[in-house]
Coordinates of C-alpha atoms in Angstrom, one line a residue:
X750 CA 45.9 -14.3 -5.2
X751 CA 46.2 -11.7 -2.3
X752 CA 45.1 -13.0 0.9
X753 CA 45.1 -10.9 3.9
X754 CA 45.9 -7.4 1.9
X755 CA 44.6 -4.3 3.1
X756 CA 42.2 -1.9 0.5
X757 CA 42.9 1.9 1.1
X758 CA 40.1 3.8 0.8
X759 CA 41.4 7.6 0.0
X760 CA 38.9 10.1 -0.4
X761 CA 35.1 8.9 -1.7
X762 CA 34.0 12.1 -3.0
X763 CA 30.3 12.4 -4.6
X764 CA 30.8 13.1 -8.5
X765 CA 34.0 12.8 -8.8
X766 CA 35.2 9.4 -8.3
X767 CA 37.4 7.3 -6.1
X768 CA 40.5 6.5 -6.3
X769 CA 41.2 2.8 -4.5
X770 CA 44.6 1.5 -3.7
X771 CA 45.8 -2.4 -2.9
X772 CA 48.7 -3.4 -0.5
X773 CA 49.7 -6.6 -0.4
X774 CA 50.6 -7.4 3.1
X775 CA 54.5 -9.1 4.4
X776 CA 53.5 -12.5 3.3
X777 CA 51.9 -11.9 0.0
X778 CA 54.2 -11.0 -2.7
X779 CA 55.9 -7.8 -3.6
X780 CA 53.8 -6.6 -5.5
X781 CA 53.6 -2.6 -6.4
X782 CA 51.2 -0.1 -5.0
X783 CA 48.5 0.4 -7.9
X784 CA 45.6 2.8 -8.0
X785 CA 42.5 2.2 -9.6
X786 CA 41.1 4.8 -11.4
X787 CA 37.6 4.8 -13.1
X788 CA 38.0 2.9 -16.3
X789 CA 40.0 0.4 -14.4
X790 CA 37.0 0.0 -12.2
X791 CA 34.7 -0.6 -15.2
X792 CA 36.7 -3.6 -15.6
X793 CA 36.4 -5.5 -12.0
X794 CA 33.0 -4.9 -11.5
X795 CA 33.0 -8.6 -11.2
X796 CA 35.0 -8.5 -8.5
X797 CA 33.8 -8.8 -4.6
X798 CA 34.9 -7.5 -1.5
X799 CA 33.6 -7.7 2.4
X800 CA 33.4 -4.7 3.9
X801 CA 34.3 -4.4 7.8
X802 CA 33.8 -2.1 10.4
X803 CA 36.7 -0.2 9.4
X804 CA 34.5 1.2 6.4
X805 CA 32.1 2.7 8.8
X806 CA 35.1 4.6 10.3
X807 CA 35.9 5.9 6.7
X808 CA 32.4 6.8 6.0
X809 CA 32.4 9.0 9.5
X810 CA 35.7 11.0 8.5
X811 CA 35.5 14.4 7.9
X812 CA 38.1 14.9 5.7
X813 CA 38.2 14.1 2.1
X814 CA 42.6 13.1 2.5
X815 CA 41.9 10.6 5.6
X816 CA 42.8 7.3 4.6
X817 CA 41.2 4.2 6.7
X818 CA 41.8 0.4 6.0
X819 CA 39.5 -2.4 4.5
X820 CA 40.1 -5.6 4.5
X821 CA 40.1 -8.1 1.6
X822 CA 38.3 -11.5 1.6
X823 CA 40.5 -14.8 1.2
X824 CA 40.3 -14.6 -2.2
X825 CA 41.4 -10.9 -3.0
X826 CA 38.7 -9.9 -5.0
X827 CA 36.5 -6.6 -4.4
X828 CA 32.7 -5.7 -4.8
X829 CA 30.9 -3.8 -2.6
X830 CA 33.6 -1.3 -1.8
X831 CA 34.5 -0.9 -5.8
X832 CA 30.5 -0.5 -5.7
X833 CA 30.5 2.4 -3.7
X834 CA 33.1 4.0 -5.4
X835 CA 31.3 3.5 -9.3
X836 CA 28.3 4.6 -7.1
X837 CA 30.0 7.7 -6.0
X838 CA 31.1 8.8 -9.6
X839 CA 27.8 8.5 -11.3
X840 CA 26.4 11.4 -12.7
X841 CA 22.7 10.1 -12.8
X842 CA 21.0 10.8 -9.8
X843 CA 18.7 8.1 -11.0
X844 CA 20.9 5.6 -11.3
X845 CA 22.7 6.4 -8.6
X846 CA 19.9 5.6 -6.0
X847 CA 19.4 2.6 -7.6
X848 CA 22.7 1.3 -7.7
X849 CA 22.8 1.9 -3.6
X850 CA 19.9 0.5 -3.5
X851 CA 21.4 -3.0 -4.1
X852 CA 24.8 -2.2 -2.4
X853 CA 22.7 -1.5 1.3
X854 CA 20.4 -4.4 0.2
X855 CA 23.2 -7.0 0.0
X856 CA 25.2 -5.5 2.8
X857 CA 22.7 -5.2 5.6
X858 CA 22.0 -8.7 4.9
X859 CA 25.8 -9.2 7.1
X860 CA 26.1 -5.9 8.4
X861 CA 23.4 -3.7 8.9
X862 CA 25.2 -1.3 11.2
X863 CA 27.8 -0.9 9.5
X864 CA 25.4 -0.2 6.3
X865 CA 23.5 2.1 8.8
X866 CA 26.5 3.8 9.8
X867 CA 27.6 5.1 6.4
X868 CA 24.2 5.7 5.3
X869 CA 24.3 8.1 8.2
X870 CA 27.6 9.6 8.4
X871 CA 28.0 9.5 4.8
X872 CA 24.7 10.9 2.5
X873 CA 23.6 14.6 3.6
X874 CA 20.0 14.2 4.5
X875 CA 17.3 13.8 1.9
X876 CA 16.0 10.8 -0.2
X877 CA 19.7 8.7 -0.6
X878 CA 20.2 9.0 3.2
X879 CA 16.5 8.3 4.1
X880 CA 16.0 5.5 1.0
X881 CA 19.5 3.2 2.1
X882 CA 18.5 3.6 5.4
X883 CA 15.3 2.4 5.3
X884 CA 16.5 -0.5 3.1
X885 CA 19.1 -1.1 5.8
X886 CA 16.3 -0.9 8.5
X887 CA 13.8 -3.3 6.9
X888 CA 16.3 -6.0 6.5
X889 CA 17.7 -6.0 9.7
X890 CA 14.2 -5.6 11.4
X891 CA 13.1 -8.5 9.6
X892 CA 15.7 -10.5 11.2
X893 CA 16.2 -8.8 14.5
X894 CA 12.9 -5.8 14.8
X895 CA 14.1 -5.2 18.4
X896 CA 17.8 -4.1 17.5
X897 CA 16.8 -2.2 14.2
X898 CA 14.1 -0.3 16.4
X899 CA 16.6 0.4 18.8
X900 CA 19.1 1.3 17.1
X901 CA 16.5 4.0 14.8
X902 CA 15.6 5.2 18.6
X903 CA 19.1 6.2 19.2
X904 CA 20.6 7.2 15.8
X905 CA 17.6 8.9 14.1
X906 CA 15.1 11.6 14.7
X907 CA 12.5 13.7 13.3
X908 CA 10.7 12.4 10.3
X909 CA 13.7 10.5 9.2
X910 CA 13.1 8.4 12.7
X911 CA 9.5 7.9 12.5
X912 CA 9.5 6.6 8.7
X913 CA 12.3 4.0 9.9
X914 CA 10.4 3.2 13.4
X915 CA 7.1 2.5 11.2
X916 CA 9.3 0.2 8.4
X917 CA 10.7 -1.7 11.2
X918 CA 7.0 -2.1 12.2
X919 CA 5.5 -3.1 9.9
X920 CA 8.3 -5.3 8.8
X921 CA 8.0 -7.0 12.3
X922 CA 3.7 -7.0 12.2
X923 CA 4.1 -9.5 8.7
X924 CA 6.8 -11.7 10.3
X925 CA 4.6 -12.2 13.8
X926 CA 2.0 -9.5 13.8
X927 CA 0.7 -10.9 17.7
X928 CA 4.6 -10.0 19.3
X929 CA 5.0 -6.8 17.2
X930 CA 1.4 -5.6 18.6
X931 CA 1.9 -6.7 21.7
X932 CA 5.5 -5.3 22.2
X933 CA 4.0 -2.2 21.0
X934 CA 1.0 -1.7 23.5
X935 CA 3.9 -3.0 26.2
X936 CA 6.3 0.0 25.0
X937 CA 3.5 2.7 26.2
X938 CA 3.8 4.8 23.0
X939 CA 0.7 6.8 21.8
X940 CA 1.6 7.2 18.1
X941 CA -1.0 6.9 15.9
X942 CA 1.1 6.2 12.6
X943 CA 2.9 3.2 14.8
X944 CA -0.4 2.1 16.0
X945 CA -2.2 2.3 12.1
X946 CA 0.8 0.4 10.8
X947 CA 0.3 -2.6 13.3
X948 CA -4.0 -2.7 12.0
X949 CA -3.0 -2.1 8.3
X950 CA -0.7 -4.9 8.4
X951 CA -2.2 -7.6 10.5
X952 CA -6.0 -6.7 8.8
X953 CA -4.3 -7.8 6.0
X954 CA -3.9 -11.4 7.1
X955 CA -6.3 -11.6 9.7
X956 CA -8.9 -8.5 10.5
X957 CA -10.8 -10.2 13.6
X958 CA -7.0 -10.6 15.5
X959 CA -6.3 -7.0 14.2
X960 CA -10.0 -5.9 15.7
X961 CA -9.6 -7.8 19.0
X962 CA -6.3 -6.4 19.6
X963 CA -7.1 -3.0 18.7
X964 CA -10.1 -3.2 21.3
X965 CA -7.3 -3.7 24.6
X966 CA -6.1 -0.2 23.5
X967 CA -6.1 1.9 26.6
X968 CA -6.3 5.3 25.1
X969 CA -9.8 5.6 24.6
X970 CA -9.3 8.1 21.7
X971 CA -6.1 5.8 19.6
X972 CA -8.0 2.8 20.3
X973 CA -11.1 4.1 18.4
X974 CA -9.1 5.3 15.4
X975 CA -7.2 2.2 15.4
X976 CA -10.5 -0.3 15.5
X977 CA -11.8 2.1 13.0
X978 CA -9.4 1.6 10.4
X979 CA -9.2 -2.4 10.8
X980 CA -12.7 -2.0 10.2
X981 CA -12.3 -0.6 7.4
X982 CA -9.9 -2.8 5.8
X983 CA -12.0 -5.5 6.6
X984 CA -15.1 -4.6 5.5
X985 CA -13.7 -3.7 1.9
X986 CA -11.7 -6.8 1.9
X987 CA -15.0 -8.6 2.8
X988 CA -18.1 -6.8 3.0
X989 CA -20.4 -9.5 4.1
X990 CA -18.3 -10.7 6.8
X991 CA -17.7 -6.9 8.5
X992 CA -20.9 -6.3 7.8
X993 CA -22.2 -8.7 10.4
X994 CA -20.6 -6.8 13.0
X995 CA -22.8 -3.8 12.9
X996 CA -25.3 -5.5 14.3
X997 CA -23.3 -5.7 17.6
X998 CA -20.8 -2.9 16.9
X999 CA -23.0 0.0 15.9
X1000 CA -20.0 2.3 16.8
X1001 CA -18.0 1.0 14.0
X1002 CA -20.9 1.0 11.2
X1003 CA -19.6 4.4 9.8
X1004 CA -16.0 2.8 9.8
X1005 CA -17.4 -0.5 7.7
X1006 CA -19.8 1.4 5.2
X1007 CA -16.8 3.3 4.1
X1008 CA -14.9 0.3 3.8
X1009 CA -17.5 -1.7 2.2
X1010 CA -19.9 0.9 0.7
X1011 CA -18.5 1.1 -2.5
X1012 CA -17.9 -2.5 -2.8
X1013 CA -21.5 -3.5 -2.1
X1014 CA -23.2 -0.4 -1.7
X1015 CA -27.0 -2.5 -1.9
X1016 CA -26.0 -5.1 0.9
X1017 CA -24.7 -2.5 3.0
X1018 CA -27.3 -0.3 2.6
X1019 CA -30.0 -2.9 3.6
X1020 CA -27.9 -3.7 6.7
X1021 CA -27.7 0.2 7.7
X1022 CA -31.8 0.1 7.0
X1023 CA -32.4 -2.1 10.1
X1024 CA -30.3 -0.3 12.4
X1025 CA -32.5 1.5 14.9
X1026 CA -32.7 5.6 14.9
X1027 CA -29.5 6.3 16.5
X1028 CA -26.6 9.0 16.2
X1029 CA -24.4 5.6 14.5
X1030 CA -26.8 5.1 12.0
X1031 CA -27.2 9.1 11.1
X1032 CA -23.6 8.7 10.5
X1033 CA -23.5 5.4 9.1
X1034 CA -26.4 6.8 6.9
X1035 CA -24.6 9.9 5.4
X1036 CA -21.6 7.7 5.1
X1037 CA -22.9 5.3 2.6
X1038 CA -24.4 8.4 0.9
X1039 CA -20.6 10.0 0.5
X1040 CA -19.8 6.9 -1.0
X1041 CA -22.4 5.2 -3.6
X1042 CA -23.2 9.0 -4.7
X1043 CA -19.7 9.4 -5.9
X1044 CA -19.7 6.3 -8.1
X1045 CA -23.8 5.5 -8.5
X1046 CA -25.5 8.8 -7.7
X1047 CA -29.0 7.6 -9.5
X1048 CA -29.1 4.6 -7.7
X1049 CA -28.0 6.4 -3.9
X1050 CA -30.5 8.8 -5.0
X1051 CA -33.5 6.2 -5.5
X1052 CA -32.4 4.3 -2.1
X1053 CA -32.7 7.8 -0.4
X1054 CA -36.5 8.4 -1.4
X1055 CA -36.8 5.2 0.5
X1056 CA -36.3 6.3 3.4
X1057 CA -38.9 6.8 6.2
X1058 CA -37.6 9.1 8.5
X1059 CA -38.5 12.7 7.5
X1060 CA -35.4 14.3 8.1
X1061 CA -33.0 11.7 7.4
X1062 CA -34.6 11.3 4.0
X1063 CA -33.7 15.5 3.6
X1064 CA -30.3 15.4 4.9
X1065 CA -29.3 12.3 2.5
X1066 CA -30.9 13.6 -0.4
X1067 CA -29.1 17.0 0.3
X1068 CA -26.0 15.2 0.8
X1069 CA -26.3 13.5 -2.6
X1070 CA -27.5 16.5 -4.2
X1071 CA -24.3 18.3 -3.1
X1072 CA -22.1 15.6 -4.1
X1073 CA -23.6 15.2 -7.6
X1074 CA -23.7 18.6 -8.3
X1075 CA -20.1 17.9 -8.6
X1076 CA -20.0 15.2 -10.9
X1077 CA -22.6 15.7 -13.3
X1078 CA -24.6 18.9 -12.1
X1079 CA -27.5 18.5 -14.9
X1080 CA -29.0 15.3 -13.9
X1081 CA -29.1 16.0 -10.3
X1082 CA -30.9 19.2 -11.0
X1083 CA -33.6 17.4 -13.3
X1084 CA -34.0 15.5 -10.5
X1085 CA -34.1 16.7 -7.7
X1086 CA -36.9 19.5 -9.3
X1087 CA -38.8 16.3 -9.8
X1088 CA -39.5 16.2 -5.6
X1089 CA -41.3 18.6 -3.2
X1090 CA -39.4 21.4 -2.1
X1091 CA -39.4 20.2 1.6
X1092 CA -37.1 17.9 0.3
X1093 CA -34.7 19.4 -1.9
X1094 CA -34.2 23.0 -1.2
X1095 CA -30.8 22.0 0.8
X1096 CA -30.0 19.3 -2.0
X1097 CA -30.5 22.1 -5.0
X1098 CA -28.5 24.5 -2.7
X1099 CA -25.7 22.2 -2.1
X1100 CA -25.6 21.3 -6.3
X1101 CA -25.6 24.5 -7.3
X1102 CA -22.4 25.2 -4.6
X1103 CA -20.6 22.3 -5.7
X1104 CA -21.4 23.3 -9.6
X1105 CA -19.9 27.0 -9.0
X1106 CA -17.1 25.2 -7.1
X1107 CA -15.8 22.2 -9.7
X1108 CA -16.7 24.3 -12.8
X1109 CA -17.7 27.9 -12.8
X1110 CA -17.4 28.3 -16.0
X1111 CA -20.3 26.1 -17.0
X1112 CA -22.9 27.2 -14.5
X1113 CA -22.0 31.0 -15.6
X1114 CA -23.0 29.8 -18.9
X1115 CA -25.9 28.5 -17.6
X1116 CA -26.8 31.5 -16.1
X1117 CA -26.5 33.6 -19.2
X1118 CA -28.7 30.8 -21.3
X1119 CA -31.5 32.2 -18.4
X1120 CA -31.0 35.8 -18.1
X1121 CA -34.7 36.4 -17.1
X1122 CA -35.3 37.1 -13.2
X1123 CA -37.3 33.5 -12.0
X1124 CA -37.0 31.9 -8.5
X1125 CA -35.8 28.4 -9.8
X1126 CA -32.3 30.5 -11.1
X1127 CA -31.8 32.1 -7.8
X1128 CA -30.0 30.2 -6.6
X1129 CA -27.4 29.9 -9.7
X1130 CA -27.0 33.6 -9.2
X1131 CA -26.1 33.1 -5.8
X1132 CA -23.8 30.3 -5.6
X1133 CA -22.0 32.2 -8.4
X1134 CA -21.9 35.2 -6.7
X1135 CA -20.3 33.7 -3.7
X1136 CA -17.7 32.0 -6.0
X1137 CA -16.6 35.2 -7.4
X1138 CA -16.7 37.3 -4.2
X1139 CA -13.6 37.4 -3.2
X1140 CA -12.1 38.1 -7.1
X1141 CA -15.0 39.7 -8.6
X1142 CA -17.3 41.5 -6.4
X1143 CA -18.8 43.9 -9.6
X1144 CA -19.7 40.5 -11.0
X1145 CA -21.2 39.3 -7.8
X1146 CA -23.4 42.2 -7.5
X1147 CA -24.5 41.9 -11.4
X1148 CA -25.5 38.2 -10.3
X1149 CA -27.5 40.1 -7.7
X1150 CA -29.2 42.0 -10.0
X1151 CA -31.4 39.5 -11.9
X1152 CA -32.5 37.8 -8.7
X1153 CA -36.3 37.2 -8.6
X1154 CA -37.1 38.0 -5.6
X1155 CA -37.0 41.9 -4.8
X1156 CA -36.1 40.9 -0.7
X1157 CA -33.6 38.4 -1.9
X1158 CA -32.1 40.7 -4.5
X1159 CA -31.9 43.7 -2.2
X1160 CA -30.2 41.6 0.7
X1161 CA -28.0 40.1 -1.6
X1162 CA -26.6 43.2 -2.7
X1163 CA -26.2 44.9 0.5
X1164 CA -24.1 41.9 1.4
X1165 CA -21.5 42.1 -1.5
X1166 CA -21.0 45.3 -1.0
X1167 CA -21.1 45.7 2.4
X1168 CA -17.8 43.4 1.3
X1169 CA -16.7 45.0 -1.5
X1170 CA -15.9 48.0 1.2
X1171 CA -14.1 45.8 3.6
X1172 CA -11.7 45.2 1.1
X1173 CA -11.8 47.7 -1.3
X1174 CA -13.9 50.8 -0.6
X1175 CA -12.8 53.0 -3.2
X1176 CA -13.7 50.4 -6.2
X1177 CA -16.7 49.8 -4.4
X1178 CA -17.2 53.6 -4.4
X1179 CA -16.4 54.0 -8.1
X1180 CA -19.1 50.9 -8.8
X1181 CA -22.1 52.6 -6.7
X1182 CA -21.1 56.2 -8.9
X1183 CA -21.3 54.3 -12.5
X1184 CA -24.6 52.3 -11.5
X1185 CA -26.5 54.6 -9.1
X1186 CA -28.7 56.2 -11.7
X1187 CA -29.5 52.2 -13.4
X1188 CA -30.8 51.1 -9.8
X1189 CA -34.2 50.7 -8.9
X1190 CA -35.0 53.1 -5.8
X1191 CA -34.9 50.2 -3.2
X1192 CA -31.5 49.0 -4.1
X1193 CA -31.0 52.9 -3.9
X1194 CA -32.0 53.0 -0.8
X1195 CA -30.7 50.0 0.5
X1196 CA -27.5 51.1 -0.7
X1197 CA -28.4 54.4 0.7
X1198 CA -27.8 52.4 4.4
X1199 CA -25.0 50.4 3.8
X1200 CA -23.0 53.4 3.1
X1201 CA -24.1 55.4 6.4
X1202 CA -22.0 51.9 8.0
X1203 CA -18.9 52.5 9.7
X1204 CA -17.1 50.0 7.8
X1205 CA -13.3 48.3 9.4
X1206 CA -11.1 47.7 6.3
X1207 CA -9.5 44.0 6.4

């Protein structure tokens, strides 16, 4: 048994190994200097050591030869120090981060900073300094948050800083979420992130505390974002309960329809119904749209013929006509040619944008199924065009061949390549040679015009 020996720690270089060395001290036995090279280390893993301070001056030496001192426990055995060095030798990246992992786990449950301090000093910066770090940071915070904050504030910056600052945090907000907000409004700072992790954490356990503190925000702009997002979290934690508060918090109905919108799109719908005309409910309104149009667009759709207002019936029905133009293009088309145009011109607009956007492919094959010029495949043409403008402006002007209407068609051409010659003027040239004779004498003359335009190349 050696008892008060002294564990050399000579040069812990990354992928290639350690090499560890025991002395016994004067009143142990005389025992010879032995070194213990990697397959002796396979054999002690069982063995445990407690690592001082003196390991954080090894991890800050700069040179590889330096040797620095650790002491032994009572009972002589080694563990965390022999873990370091089998971490050190691994070749696995993979299993390399995870066997750190539990070494800065179990030692910044004694030490955090001395963990901290070879985490630091001792990992070039990427994901092994910034993973054992954090794991050093949310133990210690959970304990003590003030120190670990502190200690982040003065040891870390950048991005590395922040992450650590918002662990501590949070770590701090589920231990005693009404002294880790409170500290935080008393510390002045106006970071958002800090500020979102304090509402994401406390709305977990208990949104109205969350809310109420969120409200005594004095930066009118952070504490509207910040009540925002608790209501949020609430409303799709419970739906009925954050709807309530729309009633009295009209400012925050946007904030709870996307929370609770595609939870219970029909009660939250009804609630938004009795709010009066108001900029909140317009956006409240084409919130709830977004939402129950991306998961039930047929039954968003049949709420927004409901509506009584005019022009907030057109705006939501173009809003869902965009948005399921994007999912399933077909049915929102058959529909929304069922309604007056009043209604729809922006929603078929919008699904014929969102069709050339998510899959060109298929509306150019719709396009070619309906080659004849007719007003109600305008609009195909057009949203196609536009997609292929900036690769494929010959096949943008093609489009604008077969448009219906001669003011539309001649307009539309003009425009792509009145473009065409911004970019490109001597393809556009080449085009207008090939095609002048198969053009009808008002594209001709259209044409005619755009090229008597001084034109600046981009």
């Amino acid at each position: 048994m050696l008892t008060n020996a002294i564990l050399v720690l000579s040069g812990i270089a990354f992928g290639a190994g350690a090499t560890w060395v025991l002395r016994p001290s004067a009143s142990t036995k005389n025992e010879s200097v032995s070194a213990l090279t990697h397959s002796e280390l396979d054999t002690r893993q069982g063995e445990s050591v407690r690592t001082t301070s003196a390991l954080r001056k090894a991890a800050g030496s700069p040179q590889p030869a330096a040797i620095e001192f650790l002491e032994l426990n009572s009972t002589g055995e080694i563990e965390s120090a022999l873990a370091l060095a089998l971490a050190a030798g691994m070749a696995s990246e993979k299993e390399k981060l995870a066997h750190y992992r539990k070494i800065f786990k179990t030692w910044a449950e004694t030490d955090p900073e001395g963990a901290l301090f070879y985490a630091k000093s001792s990992f070039p910066a990427g994901l092994m300094q910034s993973e054992t770090i954090g794991i050093a940071l949310n133990i210690w915070g959970a304990r003590d948050p003030r120190s670990a904050w502190n200690w982040a504030e003065e040891n870390l910056d950048g991005t590395l800083r922040d992450r650590a600052q918002n662990d501590v945090i949070i770590g701090w907000t589920r231990k005693s979420p009404a002294t880790a907000a409170t500290w935080l409004t008393s510390s002045s700072s106006s970071s958002q992130p800090l500020h979102a992790a304090v509402a994401r954490t406390w709305a977990e356990r208990d949104p109205a505390a969350a809310l109420a503190w969120a409200g005594q925000i004095q930066n009118e702009k952070l504490r509207s974002s910040t009540e925002k997002l608790v209501a949020t979290l609430w409303a799709s934690d419970q739906p009925s309960r954050a709807a309530q508060l729309i009633a009295s918090r009209p400012d925050l109905a946007a904030a709870i329809v996307r929370g609770a919108g595609p939870v219970e799109p029909v009660l939250i719908s009804k609630v938004v119904a009795t709010m009066p005309n108001s900029p909140a409910k317009t956006e409240a309104t084409n919130e709830l749209v977004s939402t129950w149009t991306a998961t039930q667009p047929d039954t968003a759709f049949s709420w927004a013929l409901k509506i009584q207002d005019p022009e907030a019936r057109r705006q939501a029905i173009a809003q869902i006509g965009t948005t399921w133009g994007a999912t399933d293009p077909g049915a929102a088309l058959v529909e929304l040619q069922k309604l007056p145009d009043a209604d729809t011109a922006d929603a078929i607009i919008g699904a014929f944008n969102s069709w050339a956007a998510t899959d060109p492919v298929g509306l150019q094959q719709y396009v070619t199924e309906n080659p004849n010029p007719m007003p109600g495949m305008d609009q195909a043409r057009l949203s196609l065009a536009d997609m292929y403008s900036d690769t494929d402006v010959a096949a943008s002007l093609n489009l604008s061949l077969g448009l219906s209407s001669p003011v539309g068609r001649e307009d539309a051409i003009a425009h792509y390549y009145r473009h065409w010659r911004k970019v490109d003027d001597a393809s556009a040239q080449d085009w207008l040679s090939q095609t002048w004779n198969t053009l009808a004498p008002s594209v001709q003359n259209r044409l005619g015009q755009e090229q008597n335009r001084t034109i600046a190349p981009r």
